[in-house]
Short mmCIF file of C-alpha atoms in Angstrom, two decimals:
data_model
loop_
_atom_site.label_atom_id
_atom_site.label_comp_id
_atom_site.label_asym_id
_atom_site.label_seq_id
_atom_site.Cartn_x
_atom_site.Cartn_y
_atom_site.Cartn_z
CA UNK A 1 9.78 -6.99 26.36
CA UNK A 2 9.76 -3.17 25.82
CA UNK A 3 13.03 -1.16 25.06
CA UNK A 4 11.42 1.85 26.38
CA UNK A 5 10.79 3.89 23.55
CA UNK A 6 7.45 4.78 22.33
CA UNK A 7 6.43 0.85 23.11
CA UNK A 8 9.29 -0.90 20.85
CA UNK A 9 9.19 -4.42 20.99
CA UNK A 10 12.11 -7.30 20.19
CA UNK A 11 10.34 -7.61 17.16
CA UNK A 12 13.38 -5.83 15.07
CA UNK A 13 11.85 -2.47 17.02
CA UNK A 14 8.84 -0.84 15.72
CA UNK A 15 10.02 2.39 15.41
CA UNK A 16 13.25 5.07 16.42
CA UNK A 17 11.30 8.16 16.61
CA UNK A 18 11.66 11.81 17.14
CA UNK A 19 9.13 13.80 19.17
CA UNK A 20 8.00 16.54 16.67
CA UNK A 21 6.00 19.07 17.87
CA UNK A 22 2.87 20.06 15.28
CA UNK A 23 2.53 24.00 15.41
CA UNK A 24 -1.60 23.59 14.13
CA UNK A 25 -2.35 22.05 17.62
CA UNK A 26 0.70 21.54 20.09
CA UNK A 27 0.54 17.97 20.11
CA UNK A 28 3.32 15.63 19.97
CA UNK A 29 3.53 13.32 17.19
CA UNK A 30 6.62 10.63 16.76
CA UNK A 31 8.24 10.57 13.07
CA UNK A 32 10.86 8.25 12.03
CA UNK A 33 14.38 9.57 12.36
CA UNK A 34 16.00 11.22 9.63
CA UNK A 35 18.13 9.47 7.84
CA UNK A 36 17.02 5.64 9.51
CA UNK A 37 16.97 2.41 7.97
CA UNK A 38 13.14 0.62 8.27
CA UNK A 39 11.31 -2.33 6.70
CA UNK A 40 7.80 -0.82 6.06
CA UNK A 41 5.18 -3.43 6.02
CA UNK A 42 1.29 -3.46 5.19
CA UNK A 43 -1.10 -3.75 8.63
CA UNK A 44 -3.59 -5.64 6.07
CA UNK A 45 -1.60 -8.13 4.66
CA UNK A 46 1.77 -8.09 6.60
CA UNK A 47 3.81 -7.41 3.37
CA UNK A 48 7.10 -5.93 3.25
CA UNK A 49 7.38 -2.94 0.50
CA UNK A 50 9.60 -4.10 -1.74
CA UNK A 51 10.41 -2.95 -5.01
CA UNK A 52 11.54 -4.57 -9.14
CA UNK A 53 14.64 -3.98 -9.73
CA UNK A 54 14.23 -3.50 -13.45
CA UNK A 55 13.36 -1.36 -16.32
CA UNK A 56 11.15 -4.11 -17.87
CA UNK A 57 8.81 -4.09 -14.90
CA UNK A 58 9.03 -0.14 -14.50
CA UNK A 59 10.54 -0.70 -10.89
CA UNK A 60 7.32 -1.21 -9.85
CA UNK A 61 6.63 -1.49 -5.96
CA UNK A 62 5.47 -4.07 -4.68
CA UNK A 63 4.53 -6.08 -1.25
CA UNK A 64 6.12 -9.50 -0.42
CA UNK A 65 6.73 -11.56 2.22
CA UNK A 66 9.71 -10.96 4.28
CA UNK A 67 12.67 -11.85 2.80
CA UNK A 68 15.43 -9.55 5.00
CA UNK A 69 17.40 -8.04 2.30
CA UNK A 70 18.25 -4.31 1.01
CA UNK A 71 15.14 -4.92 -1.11
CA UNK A 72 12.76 -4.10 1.96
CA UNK A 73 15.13 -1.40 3.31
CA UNK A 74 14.06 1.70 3.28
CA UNK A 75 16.03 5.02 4.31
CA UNK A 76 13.95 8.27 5.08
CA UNK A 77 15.15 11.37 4.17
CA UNK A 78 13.00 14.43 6.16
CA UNK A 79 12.37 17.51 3.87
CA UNK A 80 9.83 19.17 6.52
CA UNK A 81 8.00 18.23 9.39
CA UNK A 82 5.96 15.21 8.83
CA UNK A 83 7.68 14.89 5.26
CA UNK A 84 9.86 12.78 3.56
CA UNK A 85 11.55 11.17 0.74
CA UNK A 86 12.12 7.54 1.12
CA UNK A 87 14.16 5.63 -0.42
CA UNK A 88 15.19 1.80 -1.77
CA UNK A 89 18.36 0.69 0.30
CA UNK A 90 19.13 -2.02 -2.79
CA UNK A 91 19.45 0.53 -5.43
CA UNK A 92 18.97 4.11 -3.68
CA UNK A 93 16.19 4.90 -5.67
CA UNK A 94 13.69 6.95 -4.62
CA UNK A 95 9.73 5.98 -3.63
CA UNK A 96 7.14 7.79 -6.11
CA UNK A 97 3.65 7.07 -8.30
CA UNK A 98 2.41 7.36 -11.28
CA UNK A 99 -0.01 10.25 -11.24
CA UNK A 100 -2.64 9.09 -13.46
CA UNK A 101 -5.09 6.27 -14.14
CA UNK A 102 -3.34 5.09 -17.27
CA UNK A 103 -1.00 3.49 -14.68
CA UNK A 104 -3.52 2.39 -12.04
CA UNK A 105 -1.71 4.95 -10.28
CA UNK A 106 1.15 2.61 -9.43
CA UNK A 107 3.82 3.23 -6.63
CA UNK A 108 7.22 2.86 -7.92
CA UNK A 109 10.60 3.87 -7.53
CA UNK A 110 12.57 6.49 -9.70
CA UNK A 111 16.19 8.12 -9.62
CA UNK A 112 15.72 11.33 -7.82
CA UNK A 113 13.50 14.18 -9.36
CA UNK A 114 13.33 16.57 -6.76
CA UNK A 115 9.90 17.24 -6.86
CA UNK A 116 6.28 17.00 -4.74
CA UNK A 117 6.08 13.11 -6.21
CA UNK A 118 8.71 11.56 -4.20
CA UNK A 119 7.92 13.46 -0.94
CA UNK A 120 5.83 11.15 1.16
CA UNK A 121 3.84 12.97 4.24
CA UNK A 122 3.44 10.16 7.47
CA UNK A 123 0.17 10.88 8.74
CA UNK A 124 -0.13 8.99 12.27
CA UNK A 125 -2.30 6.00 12.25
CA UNK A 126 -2.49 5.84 16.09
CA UNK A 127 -2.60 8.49 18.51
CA UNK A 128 0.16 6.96 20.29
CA UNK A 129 3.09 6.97 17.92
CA UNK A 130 3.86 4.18 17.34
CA UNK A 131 5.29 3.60 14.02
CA UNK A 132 1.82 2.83 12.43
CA UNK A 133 1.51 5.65 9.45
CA UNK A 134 -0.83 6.17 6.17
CA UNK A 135 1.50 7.40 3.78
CA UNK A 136 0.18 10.35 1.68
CA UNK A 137 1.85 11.22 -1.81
CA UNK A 138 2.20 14.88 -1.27
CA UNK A 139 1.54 16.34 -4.79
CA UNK A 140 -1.80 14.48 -5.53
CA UNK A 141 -2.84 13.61 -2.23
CA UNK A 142 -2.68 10.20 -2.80
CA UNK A 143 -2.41 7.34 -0.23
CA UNK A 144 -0.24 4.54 -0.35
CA UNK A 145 -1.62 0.80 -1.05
CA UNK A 146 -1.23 -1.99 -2.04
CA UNK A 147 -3.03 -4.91 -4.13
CA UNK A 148 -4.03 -8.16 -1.79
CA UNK A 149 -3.64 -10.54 -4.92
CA UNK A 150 -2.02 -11.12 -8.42
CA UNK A 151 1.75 -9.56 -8.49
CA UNK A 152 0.93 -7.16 -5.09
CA UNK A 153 1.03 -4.23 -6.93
CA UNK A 154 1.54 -1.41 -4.97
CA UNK A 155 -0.84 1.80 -5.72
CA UNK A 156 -1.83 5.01 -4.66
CA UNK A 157 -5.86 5.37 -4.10
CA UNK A 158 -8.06 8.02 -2.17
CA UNK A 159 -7.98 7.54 1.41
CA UNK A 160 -9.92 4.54 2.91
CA UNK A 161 -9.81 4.41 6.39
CA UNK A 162 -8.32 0.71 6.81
CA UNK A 163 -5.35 -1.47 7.22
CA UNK A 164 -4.34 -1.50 3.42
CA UNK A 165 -3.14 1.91 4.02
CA UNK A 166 -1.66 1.53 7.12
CA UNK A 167 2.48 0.98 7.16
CA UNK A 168 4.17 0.03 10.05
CA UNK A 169 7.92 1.24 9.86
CA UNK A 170 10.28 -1.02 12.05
CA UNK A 171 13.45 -0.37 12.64
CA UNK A 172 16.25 -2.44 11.51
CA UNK A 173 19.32 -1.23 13.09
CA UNK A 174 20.10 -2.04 16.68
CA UNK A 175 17.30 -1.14 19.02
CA UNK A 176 17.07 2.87 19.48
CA UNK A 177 18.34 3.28 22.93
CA UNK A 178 15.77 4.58 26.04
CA UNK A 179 13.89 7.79 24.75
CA UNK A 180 14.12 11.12 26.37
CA UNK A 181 11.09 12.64 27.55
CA UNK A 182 10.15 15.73 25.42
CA UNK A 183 7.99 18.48 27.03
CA UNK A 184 6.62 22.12 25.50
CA UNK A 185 4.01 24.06 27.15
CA UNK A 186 3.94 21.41 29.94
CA UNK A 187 2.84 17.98 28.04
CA UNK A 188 5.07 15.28 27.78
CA UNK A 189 5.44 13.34 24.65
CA UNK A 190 4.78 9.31 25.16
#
C-alpha cells in the first residue's frame, strides 16, 4: 500500500523527502527532510547503522540487526543542498570517520566538531528518489560501508558501485502525509 509520496510503503515509510532542485542540471532529486528522524540500513546486508556507546570501543559504528531503539535513530541536520550532518538519536553524537588507514578508516561517531568530517553528502542511488543513497564523507571523499562479518564494522572505502554502499533511510515518525507536486521550468518532481 503506497502513502503517496515518492513510493512510501507501510514498511515504517521509506523516506519523507523534499524536492530539491540541483542547479548543475535542473533535475529534481528527493533529500531527507531536515531535521527527520530515520533508521538507515545497508541494501547488502539489511543492517541497521548503529553505533558503541563507549569510549573503550571508540564509538565505533556499526551495522546490526534491527533492534528499534534510539541506537538506530538517526536525525539529519542539512548544511547545504545534498549535505548533511547526521546524527545518533541515543546520545546526539554526531556521524564521522577516521581519515586514515591506521584506523581502517572506521565510521564513528564524535561530539560535534564543526568541520568537513561530519558533513555527509546523499548522493541518489536511484533515479527515482526513493530514499536509497551512497553516503559520501565530504572532506575525503569517502563512501560509507560497512564490514559483512566479524563485529560489522562500519568503514569508509573508495566508491564501489554496489549494495554495501547503498543506505536506505526510512522514516520512523508517522507516515509523511501526501506529497505536493513540485514543478520549475515545467518538470514535475516524482
Amino acid at each position: 500500500k503506497t502513502h503517496g509520496d515518492q513510493g512510501a510503503v507501510d514498511d515504517g515509510c521509506t523516506v519523507k523527502s523534499e524536492c530539491v532542485f540541483m542547479a548543475s542540471n535542473d533535475d529534481c532529486v528527493l533529500f531527507p527532510q531536515d531535521g527527520s528522524v530515520y533508521t538507515i540500513q545497508q541494501k547488502l546486508s539489511s543492517r541497521y547503522l548503529d553505533a558503541h556507546d563507549a569510549d573503550n570501543n571508540d564509538f565505533r559504528a556499526i551495522t546490526r540487526a534491527a533492534e528499534n531503539n534510539d541506537s538506530q535513530k538517526w536525525t539529519v541536520h542539512q548544511v547545504a543542498e545534498g549535505e548533511f550532518r547526521i546524527t545518533q538519536n541515543v546520545n546526539n553524537r554526531y556521524l564521522d570517520a577516521h581519515e586514515g588507514n591506521d584506523n581502517d578508516y572506521s565510521a564513528v561517531t564524535r561530539a560535534a566538531e564543526n568541520n568537513d568530517s561530519q558533513v555527509w553528502v546523499l548522493v541518489p542511488a536511484t533515479a527515482s528518489g526513493s530514499g536509497h543513497y551512497e553516503l559520501r564523507q565530504k572532506n575525503i571523499g569517502r563512501y560509507l560501508d560497512a564490514h559483512e562479518s566479524g563485529e560489522y564494522d562500519s568503514v569508509t572505502r573508495t566508491r564501489q558501485n554496489d549494495n554495501s554502499q547503498i543506505w536506505i533511510f526510512k522514516n520512523v515518525q508517522a507516515c509523511p502525509v501526501p506529497a505536493e507536486t513540485y514543478t520549475r521550468t515545467g518538470k514535475s518532481c516524482p
